[in-house]
PDB file of C-alpha atoms in Angstrom:
ATOM      1  CA  MET P 175      35.151   8.866  -8.376  1.00 75.00           C
ATOM      2  CA  ASP P 176      35.890  11.128  -5.428  1.00 85.00           C
ATOM      3  CA  PHE P 177      36.356   9.821  -1.899  1.00 90.00           C
ATOM      4  CA  PHE P 178      32.846  10.817  -0.750  1.00 91.00           C
ATOM      5  CA  HIS P 179      31.314   8.903  -3.675  1.00 91.00           C
ATOM      6  CA  LEU P 180      33.384   5.829  -2.799  1.00 92.00           C
ATOM      7  CA  LEU P 181      32.364   6.170   0.846  1.00 94.00           C
ATOM      8  CA  LEU P 182      28.650   6.384   0.027  1.00 93.00           C
ATOM      9  CA  LEU P 183      28.841   3.450  -2.376  1.00 92.00           C
ATOM     10  CA  GLY P 184      30.483   1.156   0.163  1.00 94.00           C
ATOM     11  CA  LEU P 185      28.237   2.361   2.972  1.00 95.00           C
ATOM     12  CA  LEU P 186      24.992   1.875   1.051  1.00 93.00           C
ATOM     13  CA  GLN P 187      25.987  -1.554  -0.226  1.00 92.00           C
ATOM     14  CA  GLY P 188      27.124  -2.760   3.179  1.00 95.00           C
ATOM     15  CA  LEU P 189      24.121  -1.468   5.113  1.00 94.00           C
ATOM     16  CA  THR P 190      21.474  -2.636   2.651  1.00 94.00           C
ATOM     17  CA  GLU P 191      22.799  -5.958   1.296  1.00 92.00           C
ATOM     18  CA  PHE P 192      21.618  -8.028   4.263  1.00 95.00           C
ATOM     19  CA  LEU P 193      18.671  -5.960   5.464  1.00 95.00           C
ATOM     20  CA  PRO P 194      15.343  -6.747   3.744  1.00 96.00           C
ATOM     21  CA  ILE P 195      15.210  -3.303   2.098  1.00 93.00           C
ATOM     22  CA  SER P 196      16.898  -3.883  -1.301  1.00 86.00           C
ATOM     23  CA  SER P 197      20.442  -2.734  -1.946  1.00 86.00           C
ATOM     24  CA  SER P 198      19.724  -2.202  -5.655  1.00 78.00           C
ATOM     25  CA  ALA P 199      17.025   0.366  -4.892  1.00 80.00           C
ATOM     26  CA  HIS P 200      19.497   2.395  -2.864  1.00 85.00           C
ATOM     27  CA  LEU P 201      22.328   2.095  -5.369  1.00 80.00           C
ATOM     28  CA  ILE P 202      20.070   3.357  -8.175  1.00 76.00           C
ATOM     29  CA  LEU P 203      19.152   6.348  -6.016  1.00 79.00           C
ATOM     30  CA  LEU P 204      22.775   7.277  -5.338  1.00 82.00           C
ATOM     31  CA  PRO P 205      23.724   8.658  -8.783  1.00 81.00           C
ATOM     32  CA  GLU P 206      20.272  10.206  -9.256  1.00 76.00           C
ATOM     33  CA  LEU P 207      20.188  12.167  -6.024  1.00 78.00           C
ATOM     34  CA  MET P 208      23.888  13.028  -5.887  1.00 81.00           C
ATOM     35  CA  ASP P 209      24.384  13.620  -9.625  1.00 82.00           C
ATOM     36  CA  TYR P 210      27.107  10.965  -9.744  1.00 83.00           C
ATOM     37  CA  PRO P 211      28.020   8.853 -12.784  1.00 80.00           C
ATOM     38  CA  ASP P 212      27.279   5.125 -12.693  1.00 75.00           C
ATOM     39  CA  GLN P 213      30.063   3.473 -10.713  1.00 76.00           C
ATOM     40  CA  GLY P 214      30.570   0.575 -13.137  1.00 73.00           C
ATOM     41  CA  ARG P 215      31.117  -3.128 -12.603  1.00 74.00           C
ATOM     42  CA  ARG P 216      34.506  -2.916 -10.910  1.00 81.00           C
ATOM     43  CA  TYR P 217      33.131  -0.933  -8.014  1.00 85.00           C
ATOM     44  CA  ASP P 218      30.052  -3.183  -7.862  1.00 82.00           C
ATOM     45  CA  VAL P 219      32.357  -6.194  -7.485  1.00 83.00           C
ATOM     46  CA  ALA P 220      34.381  -4.392  -4.803  1.00 88.00           C
ATOM     47  CA  ALA P 221      31.240  -3.460  -2.863  1.00 90.00           C
ATOM     48  CA  HIS P 222      29.933  -7.033  -2.988  1.00 88.00           C
ATOM     49  CA  ALA P 223      33.344  -8.394  -2.024  1.00 91.00           C
ATOM     50  CA  GLY P 224      33.226  -6.288   1.139  1.00 95.00           C
ATOM     51  CA  SER P 225      29.764  -7.663   1.970  1.00 95.00           C
ATOM     52  CA  LEU P 226      30.958 -11.214   1.327  1.00 94.00           C
ATOM     53  CA  LEU P 227      33.932 -10.779   3.636  1.00 96.00           C
ATOM     54  CA  ALA P 228      31.665  -9.316   6.335  1.00 97.00           C
ATOM     55  CA  VAL P 229      29.124 -12.144   6.383  1.00 97.00           C
ATOM     56  CA  SER P 230      31.888 -14.770   6.162  1.00 97.00           C
ATOM     57  CA  TRP P 231      33.770 -13.212   9.085  1.00 97.00           C
ATOM     58  CA  TYR P 232      30.637 -12.712  11.192  1.00 98.00           C
ATOM     59  CA  PHE P 233      29.670 -16.385  10.827  1.00 97.00           C
ATOM     60  CA  ARG P 234      33.259 -17.667  10.699  1.00 97.00           C
ATOM     61  CA  GLN P 235      32.853 -20.205  13.524  1.00 96.00           C
ATOM     62  CA  ARG P 236      29.508 -21.473  12.240  1.00 95.00           C
ATOM     63  CA  LEU P 237      30.856 -21.507   8.709  1.00 96.00           C
ATOM     64  CA  GLY P 238      33.836 -23.583   9.807  1.00 97.00           C
ATOM     65  CA  GLN P 239      31.486 -26.126  11.388  1.00 97.00           C
ATOM     66  CA  ILE P 240      29.346 -26.249   8.249  1.00 97.00           C
ATOM     67  CA  ILE P 241      32.336 -26.754   5.947  1.00 96.00           C
ATOM     68  CA  THR P 242      33.764 -29.445   8.234  1.00 97.00           C
ATOM     69  CA  GLY P 243      30.391 -31.198   8.296  1.00 97.00           C
ATOM     70  CA  TRP P 244      30.106 -30.976   4.513  1.00 97.00           C
ATOM     71  CA  LEU P 245      33.557 -32.494   3.979  1.00 97.00           C
ATOM     72  CA  GLY P 246      32.749 -35.239   6.455  1.00 96.00           C
ATOM     73  CA  SER P 247      29.541 -36.097   4.587  1.00 96.00           C
ATOM     74  CA  PHE P 248      31.625 -37.582   1.747  1.00 96.00           C
ATOM     75  CA  THR P 249      32.915 -40.372   3.966  1.00 95.00           C
ATOM     76  CA  GLN P 250      30.111 -40.900   6.499  1.00 94.00           C
ATOM     77  CA  PRO P 251      26.431 -40.124   7.040  1.00 93.00           C
ATOM     78  CA  PRO P 252      26.044 -36.317   7.161  1.00 93.00           C
ATOM     79  CA  SER P 253      25.782 -34.553  10.494  1.00 95.00           C
ATOM     80  CA  GLN P 254      23.378 -31.659  11.073  1.00 95.00           C
ATOM     81  CA  ASP P 255      26.061 -29.264   9.832  1.00 96.00           C
ATOM     82  CA  GLY P 256      26.746 -31.481   6.822  1.00 96.00           C
ATOM     83  CA  ARG P 257      23.061 -31.526   5.882  1.00 97.00           C
ATOM     84  CA  LEU P 258      22.845 -27.754   6.299  1.00 97.00           C
ATOM     85  CA  ALA P 259      25.816 -27.338   3.958  1.00 97.00           C
ATOM     86  CA  TRP P 260      24.112 -29.440   1.282  1.00 97.00           C
ATOM     87  CA  TYR P 261      20.850 -27.532   1.760  1.00 98.00           C
ATOM     88  CA  LEU P 262      22.662 -24.215   1.255  1.00 97.00           C
ATOM     89  CA  LEU P 263      24.311 -25.494  -1.922  1.00 97.00           C
ATOM     90  CA  ILE P 264      21.025 -26.898  -3.234  1.00 97.00           C
ATOM     91  CA  ALA P 265      19.234 -23.625  -2.485  1.00 97.00           C
ATOM     92  CA  THR P 266      21.879 -21.776  -4.522  1.00 96.00           C
ATOM     93  CA  VAL P 267      21.266 -23.732  -7.734  1.00 95.00           C
ATOM     94  CA  PRO P 268      17.917 -22.199  -8.842  1.00 95.00           C
ATOM     95  CA  VAL P 269      19.094 -18.579  -8.695  1.00 92.00           C
ATOM     96  CA  CYS P 270      22.301 -19.446 -10.564  1.00 89.00           C
ATOM     97  CA  LEU P 271      20.372 -21.146 -13.356  1.00 90.00           C
ATOM     98  CA  ALA P 272      17.847 -18.328 -13.545  1.00 89.00           C
ATOM     99  CA  GLY P 273      20.621 -15.737 -13.582  1.00 83.00           C
ATOM    100  CA  MET P 274      22.304 -17.512 -16.494  1.00 78.00           C
ATOM    101  CA  VAL P 275      19.051 -17.594 -18.442  1.00 79.00           C
ATOM    102  CA  ILE P 276      18.412 -13.887 -17.896  1.00 73.00           C
ATOM    103  CA  ALA P 277      21.997 -12.800 -18.577  1.00 64.00           C
ATOM    104  CA  VAL P 278      22.828 -15.094 -21.489  1.00 60.00           C
ATOM    105  CA  LEU P 279      19.596 -16.099 -23.203  1.00 56.00           C
ATOM    106  CA  LEU P 280      17.057 -13.388 -22.517  1.00 51.00           C
ATOM    107  CA  GLU P 281      19.513 -10.489 -22.133  1.00 52.00           C
ATOM    108  CA  LEU P 282      16.974  -8.622 -20.014  1.00 62.00           C
ATOM    109  CA  ASP P 283      17.832  -5.375 -18.294  1.00 68.00           C
ATOM    110  CA  LEU P 284      15.649  -5.130 -15.206  1.00 74.00           C
ATOM    111  CA  ARG P 285      17.380  -2.102 -13.660  1.00 74.00           C
ATOM    112  CA  HIS P 286      14.764   0.396 -14.805  1.00 81.00           C
ATOM    113  CA  PRO P 287      13.947   2.732 -11.885  1.00 84.00           C
ATOM    114  CA  LEU P 288      10.198   2.113 -12.097  1.00 88.00           C
ATOM    115  CA  ILE P 289      10.712  -1.674 -12.013  1.00 90.00           C
ATOM    116  CA  ILE P 290      12.841  -1.211  -8.897  1.00 89.00           C
ATOM    117  CA  ALA P 291      10.214   1.076  -7.345  1.00 91.00           C
ATOM    118  CA  ALA P 292       7.397  -1.402  -8.041  1.00 93.00           C
ATOM    119  CA  ALA P 293       9.383  -4.357  -6.679  1.00 94.00           C
ATOM    120  CA  THR P 294      10.381  -2.399  -3.567  1.00 94.00           C
ATOM    121  CA  LEU P 295       6.705  -1.762  -2.817  1.00 94.00           C
ATOM    122  CA  LEU P 296       5.290  -5.097  -3.963  1.00 95.00           C
ATOM    123  CA  PHE P 297       7.636  -7.379  -2.022  1.00 96.00           C
ATOM    124  CA  ALA P 298       7.225  -5.366   1.189  1.00 96.00           C
ATOM    125  CA  LEU P 299       3.697  -6.695   1.677  1.00 95.00           C
ATOM    126  CA  PRO P 300       4.531 -10.450   1.701  1.00 97.00           C
ATOM    127  CA  LEU P 301       7.354  -9.698   4.148  1.00 97.00           C
ATOM    128  CA  TRP P 302       4.873  -8.054   6.521  1.00 97.00           C
ATOM    129  CA  TRP P 303       2.309 -10.835   6.048  1.00 97.00           C
ATOM    130  CA  ALA P 304       4.876 -13.568   6.695  1.00 97.00           C
ATOM    131  CA  ASP P 305       6.108 -11.858   9.859  1.00 97.00           C
ATOM    132  CA  VAL P 306       2.577 -11.449  11.199  1.00 96.00           C
ATOM    133  CA  THR P 307       1.158 -14.861  10.304  1.00 96.00           C
ATOM    134  CA  GLY P 308       4.236 -17.128  10.393  1.00 94.00           C
ATOM    135  CA  ARG P 309       4.146 -19.782  13.115  1.00 94.00           C
ATOM    136  CA  ARG P 310       7.840 -19.213  14.028  1.00 94.00           C
ATOM    137  CA  GLU P 311       8.047 -22.675  15.649  1.00 95.00           C
ATOM    138  CA  ARG P 312      11.137 -24.115  13.944  1.00 96.00           C
ATOM    139  CA  VAL P 313      14.842 -23.402  14.440  1.00 96.00           C
ATOM    140  CA  LEU P 314      17.785 -23.638  12.040  1.00 95.00           C
ATOM    141  CA  THR P 315      18.423 -27.328  12.746  1.00 93.00           C
ATOM    142  CA  ASP P 316      14.835 -28.054  11.645  1.00 96.00           C
ATOM    143  CA  VAL P 317      15.502 -26.914   8.061  1.00 96.00           C
ATOM    144  CA  THR P 318      14.709 -29.696   5.578  1.00 97.00           C
ATOM    145  CA  LEU P 319      15.492 -30.389   1.934  1.00 97.00           C
ATOM    146  CA  ARG P 320      11.983 -29.203   1.072  1.00 97.00           C
ATOM    147  CA  ASP P 321      12.628 -25.900   2.866  1.00 97.00           C
ATOM    148  CA  ALA P 322      15.919 -25.435   1.002  1.00 97.00           C
ATOM    149  CA  LEU P 323      14.297 -26.091  -2.371  1.00 97.00           C
ATOM    150  CA  ILE P 324      11.444 -23.674  -1.710  1.00 97.00           C
ATOM    151  CA  ILE P 325      13.704 -20.914  -0.361  1.00 97.00           C
ATOM    152  CA  GLY P 326      16.106 -21.495  -3.257  1.00 96.00           C
ATOM    153  CA  CYS P 327      13.328 -21.160  -5.822  1.00 96.00           C
ATOM    154  CA  VAL P 328      11.910 -18.059  -4.131  1.00 96.00           C
ATOM    155  CA  GLN P 329      15.406 -16.562  -4.157  1.00 94.00           C
ATOM    156  CA  MET P 330      15.122 -16.328  -7.953  1.00 94.00           C
ATOM    157  CA  LEU P 331      12.770 -13.393  -7.394  1.00 93.00           C
ATOM    158  CA  ALA P 332      15.775 -11.462  -6.072  1.00 90.00           C
ATOM    159  CA  LEU P 333      16.991 -11.173  -9.674  1.00 87.00           C
ATOM    160  CA  ILE P 334      14.345  -8.448  -9.953  1.00 89.00           C
ATOM    161  CA  PRO P 335      16.111  -5.339  -8.606  1.00 86.00           C
ATOM    162  CA  GLY P 336      14.177  -3.978  -5.663  1.00 90.00           C
ATOM    163  CA  ALA P 337      12.838  -7.343  -4.510  1.00 93.00           C
ATOM    164  CA  SER P 338      15.731  -7.817  -2.019  1.00 94.00           C
ATOM    165  CA  ARG P 339      17.442 -11.204  -1.779  1.00 94.00           C
ATOM    166  CA  SER P 340      17.352 -11.209   2.012  1.00 96.00           C
ATOM    167  CA  GLY P 341      13.751  -9.951   1.948  1.00 96.00           C
ATOM    168  CA  VAL P 342      12.339 -12.732  -0.234  1.00 97.00           C
ATOM    169  CA  THR P 343      14.312 -15.513   1.464  1.00 97.00           C
ATOM    170  CA  ILE P 344      13.324 -14.334   4.959  1.00 98.00           C
ATOM    171  CA  THR P 345       9.708 -14.106   3.778  1.00 98.00           C
ATOM    172  CA  ALA P 346       9.825 -17.688   2.499  1.00 98.00           C
ATOM    173  CA  GLY P 347      11.438 -18.976   5.684  1.00 98.00           C
ATOM    174  CA  LEU P 348       8.828 -17.349   7.903  1.00 98.00           C
ATOM    175  CA  LEU P 349       5.976 -18.753   5.804  1.00 97.00           C
ATOM    176  CA  LEU P 350       7.561 -22.202   6.189  1.00 97.00           C
ATOM    177  CA  GLY P 351       7.332 -21.863   9.970  1.00 97.00           C
ATOM    178  CA  LEU P 352      10.946 -20.980  10.791  1.00 97.00           C
ATOM    179  CA  ASP P 353      11.467 -18.437  13.545  1.00 97.00           C
ATOM    180  CA  ARG P 354      12.976 -15.034  12.761  1.00 97.00           C
ATOM    181  CA  GLN P 355      16.486 -15.951  13.854  1.00 97.00           C
ATOM    182  CA  ALA P 356      16.511 -19.247  11.959  1.00 97.00           C
ATOM    183  CA  THR P 357      15.283 -17.830   8.665  1.00 97.00           C
ATOM    184  CA  SER P 358      17.642 -14.827   8.952  1.00 97.00           C
ATOM    185  CA  HIS P 359      20.643 -17.049   9.661  1.00 97.00           C
ATOM    186  CA  PHE P 360      19.770 -19.297   6.729  1.00 98.00           C
ATOM    187  CA  SER P 361      19.334 -16.255   4.482  1.00 97.00           C
ATOM    188  CA  PHE P 362      22.679 -14.745   5.510  1.00 97.00           C
ATOM    189  CA  LEU P 363      24.558 -18.037   5.145  1.00 97.00           C
ATOM    190  CA  LEU P 364      22.900 -18.519   1.752  1.00 97.00           C
ATOM    191  CA  ALA P 365      24.279 -15.131   0.698  1.00 95.00           C
ATOM    192  CA  ILE P 366      27.844 -16.492   0.839  1.00 96.00           C
ATOM    193  CA  PRO P 367      27.703 -18.856  -2.165  1.00 94.00           C
ATOM    194  CA  VAL P 368      25.346 -16.538  -4.060  1.00 91.00           C
ATOM    195  CA  ILE P 369      27.559 -13.450  -3.736  1.00 90.00           C
ATOM    196  CA  LEU P 370      30.682 -15.529  -4.363  1.00 91.00           C
ATOM    197  CA  ILE P 371      29.325 -16.932  -7.634  1.00 87.00           C
ATOM    198  CA  ALA P 372      27.896 -13.590  -8.787  1.00 82.00           C
ATOM    199  CA  SER P 373      31.177 -11.806  -8.030  1.00 82.00           C
ATOM    200  CA  ALA P 374      33.180 -14.496  -9.847  1.00 83.00           C
ATOM    201  CA  TYR P 375      30.969 -14.009 -12.898  1.00 76.00           C
ATOM    202  CA  GLU P 376      31.524 -10.259 -12.810  1.00 74.00           C
ATOM    203  CA  VAL P 377      35.292 -10.724 -12.462  1.00 77.00           C
ATOM    204  CA  LEU P 378      35.341 -12.981 -15.525  1.00 75.00           C
ATOM    205  CA  GLU P 379      33.503 -10.254 -17.428  1.00 68.00           C
ATOM    206  CA  LEU P 380      36.203  -7.764 -16.458  1.00 69.00           C
ATOM    207  CA  ILE P 381      39.279  -9.888 -17.162  1.00 73.00           C
ATOM    208  CA  ASP P 382      39.648  -8.616 -20.715  1.00 68.00           C
ATOM    209  CA  SER P 383      39.174  -4.972 -19.753  1.00 68.00           C
ATOM    210  CA  THR P 384      42.132  -2.714 -20.531  1.00 69.00           C
ATOM    211  CA  ALA P 385      40.941   0.289 -18.519  1.00 71.00           C
ATOM    212  CA  PRO P 386      43.267   1.467 -15.711  1.00 77.00           C
ATOM    213  CA  VAL P 387      42.471   0.136 -12.259  1.00 76.00           C
ATOM    214  CA  ASP P 388      41.951   2.495  -9.315  1.00 85.00           C
ATOM    215  CA  TRP P 389      43.180   0.076  -6.648  1.00 85.00           C
ATOM    216  CA  LYS P 390      42.978   2.648  -3.863  1.00 91.00           C
ATOM    217  CA  GLY P 391      39.371   3.438  -4.698  1.00 90.00           C
ATOM    218  CA  LEU P 392      38.420  -0.233  -4.967  1.00 90.00           C
ATOM    219  CA  LEU P 393      40.036  -1.061  -1.607  1.00 93.00           C
ATOM    220  CA  THR P 394      38.202   1.880  -0.037  1.00 95.00           C
ATOM    221  CA  VAL P 395      34.864   0.509  -1.230  1.00 94.00           C
ATOM    222  CA  VAL P 396      35.747  -3.001   0.003  1.00 94.00           C
ATOM    223  CA  LEU P 397      36.701  -1.734   3.462  1.00 97.00           C
ATOM    224  CA  VAL P 398      33.666   0.526   3.920  1.00 97.00           C
ATOM    225  CA  SER P 399      31.306  -2.155   2.617  1.00 96.00           C
ATOM    226  CA  PHE P 400      32.882  -4.729   4.962  1.00 97.00           C
ATOM    227  CA  LEU P 401      32.548  -2.554   8.076  1.00 97.00           C
ATOM    228  CA  SER P 402      29.022  -1.339   7.360  1.00 97.00           C
ATOM    229  CA  ALA P 403      27.778  -4.830   6.401  1.00 97.00           C
ATOM    230  CA  TYR P 404      29.234  -6.318   9.595  1.00 98.00           C
ATOM    231  CA  VAL P 405      27.483  -3.692  11.714  1.00 97.00           C
ATOM    232  CA  ALA P 406      24.215  -4.176   9.808  1.00 97.00           C
ATOM    233  CA  ILE P 407      24.257  -7.973  10.300  1.00 97.00           C
ATOM    234  CA  HIS P 408      25.105  -7.680  14.000  1.00 97.00           C
ATOM    235  CA  TYR P 409      22.390  -5.211  14.920  1.00 97.00           C
ATOM    236  CA  PHE P 410      19.772  -6.724  12.634  1.00 97.00           C
ATOM    237  CA  LEU P 411      20.090 -10.091  14.385  1.00 97.00           C
ATOM    238  CA  LYS P 412      20.395  -8.492  17.824  1.00 96.00           C
ATOM    239  CA  LEU P 413      17.242  -6.379  17.439  1.00 96.00           C
ATOM    240  CA  LEU P 414      15.205  -8.745  15.260  1.00 95.00           C
ATOM    241  CA  ASP P 415      13.036 -10.328  17.941  1.00 92.00           C
ATOM    242  CA  ARG P 416      12.596  -6.991  19.709  1.00 93.00           C
ATOM    243  CA  ILE P 417      11.442  -4.826  16.802  1.00 93.00           C
ATOM    244  CA  ALA P 418      10.331  -7.548  14.319  1.00 95.00           C
ATOM    245  CA  LEU P 419      10.203  -6.669  10.609  1.00 96.00           C
ATOM    246  CA  LEU P 420       7.543  -3.942  10.495  1.00 96.00           C
ATOM    247  CA  PRO P 421      10.084  -1.051  10.477  1.00 96.00           C
ATOM    248  CA  TYR P 422      11.705  -2.493   7.348  1.00 97.00           C
ATOM    249  CA  VAL P 423       8.303  -2.899   5.686  1.00 97.00           C
ATOM    250  CA  ILE P 424       7.402   0.735   6.402  1.00 97.00           C
ATOM    251  CA  TYR P 425      10.806   1.877   5.149  1.00 96.00           C
ATOM    252  CA  ARG P 426      10.335  -0.070   1.899  1.00 95.00           C
ATOM    253  CA  LEU P 427       6.924   1.478   1.324  1.00 95.00           C
ATOM    254  CA  LEU P 428       8.347   4.970   1.830  1.00 94.00           C
ATOM    255  CA  LEU P 429      11.364   4.222  -0.379  1.00 91.00           C
ATOM    256  CA  GLY P 430       9.249   2.768  -3.170  1.00 92.00           C
ATOM    257  CA  GLY P 431       6.942   5.766  -3.057  1.00 92.00           C
ATOM    258  CA  LEU P 432       9.939   8.145  -3.218  1.00 89.00           C
ATOM    259  CA  LEU P 433      11.311   6.299  -6.252  1.00 87.00           C
ATOM    260  CA  PHE P 434       7.974   6.640  -8.040  1.00 91.00           C
ATOM    261  CA  VAL P 435       7.820  10.344  -7.255  1.00 90.00           C
ATOM    262  CA  ILE P 436      11.380  10.926  -8.520  1.00 87.00           C
ATOM    263  CA  PHE P 437      11.191   8.884 -11.713  1.00 86.00           C
ATOM    264  CA  ILE P 438       7.613   9.580 -12.794  1.00 83.00           C
TER     265      ILE P 438
END
């Protein structure tokens, strides 16, 4: 992989992982439009590691409060931060179980370009509907166990490439009455355990590999993914209430249409 390929891979992953526009749709376009080979699992892990570091660093103070509250919940009644920590962990369980079923039992490969194109289009419409009709009356501290269970179950849809993990979880949060900032914060914080577990699974798959490791290339992808993801999170949250979610819906519709044109 040349440097420009590494740069594009990290940039696309970082910019699209947390925006509701589907990172998988963009990563499938990269080799098709640029005539690149598939980057392989090692570079996927590196790209996701950069995103994980970015969201963890961006929310480092909040994350510290949540972890402290979670640890304290073992010895005393949970605080708001302690409850939020448990809700995030509970919301992570459904997607982990579903991922195991798909990967181990069903052995499904859902990365077909037309599946990605259809999901990119299909899940854009609920995102628009939720943003338009959602009451947006509740903040992050109002999240309940019921909310966590529903958002966690909806997150299973993100196993369909093109659906967008952040897109479906933000959609669910808005339909539950959370405001844009609250549902986005919950979605981004929820990404931490999800990406961590998914990356750990990929690393275990690679442990027995004997292929040479391009450490310089992997570190390049991590760094670019980290920087671009951090910028994407910052400006998404900063501009969210000003521009709402319609631009991302329109972008998804255009992207899904382009995928259909290319692959049909």
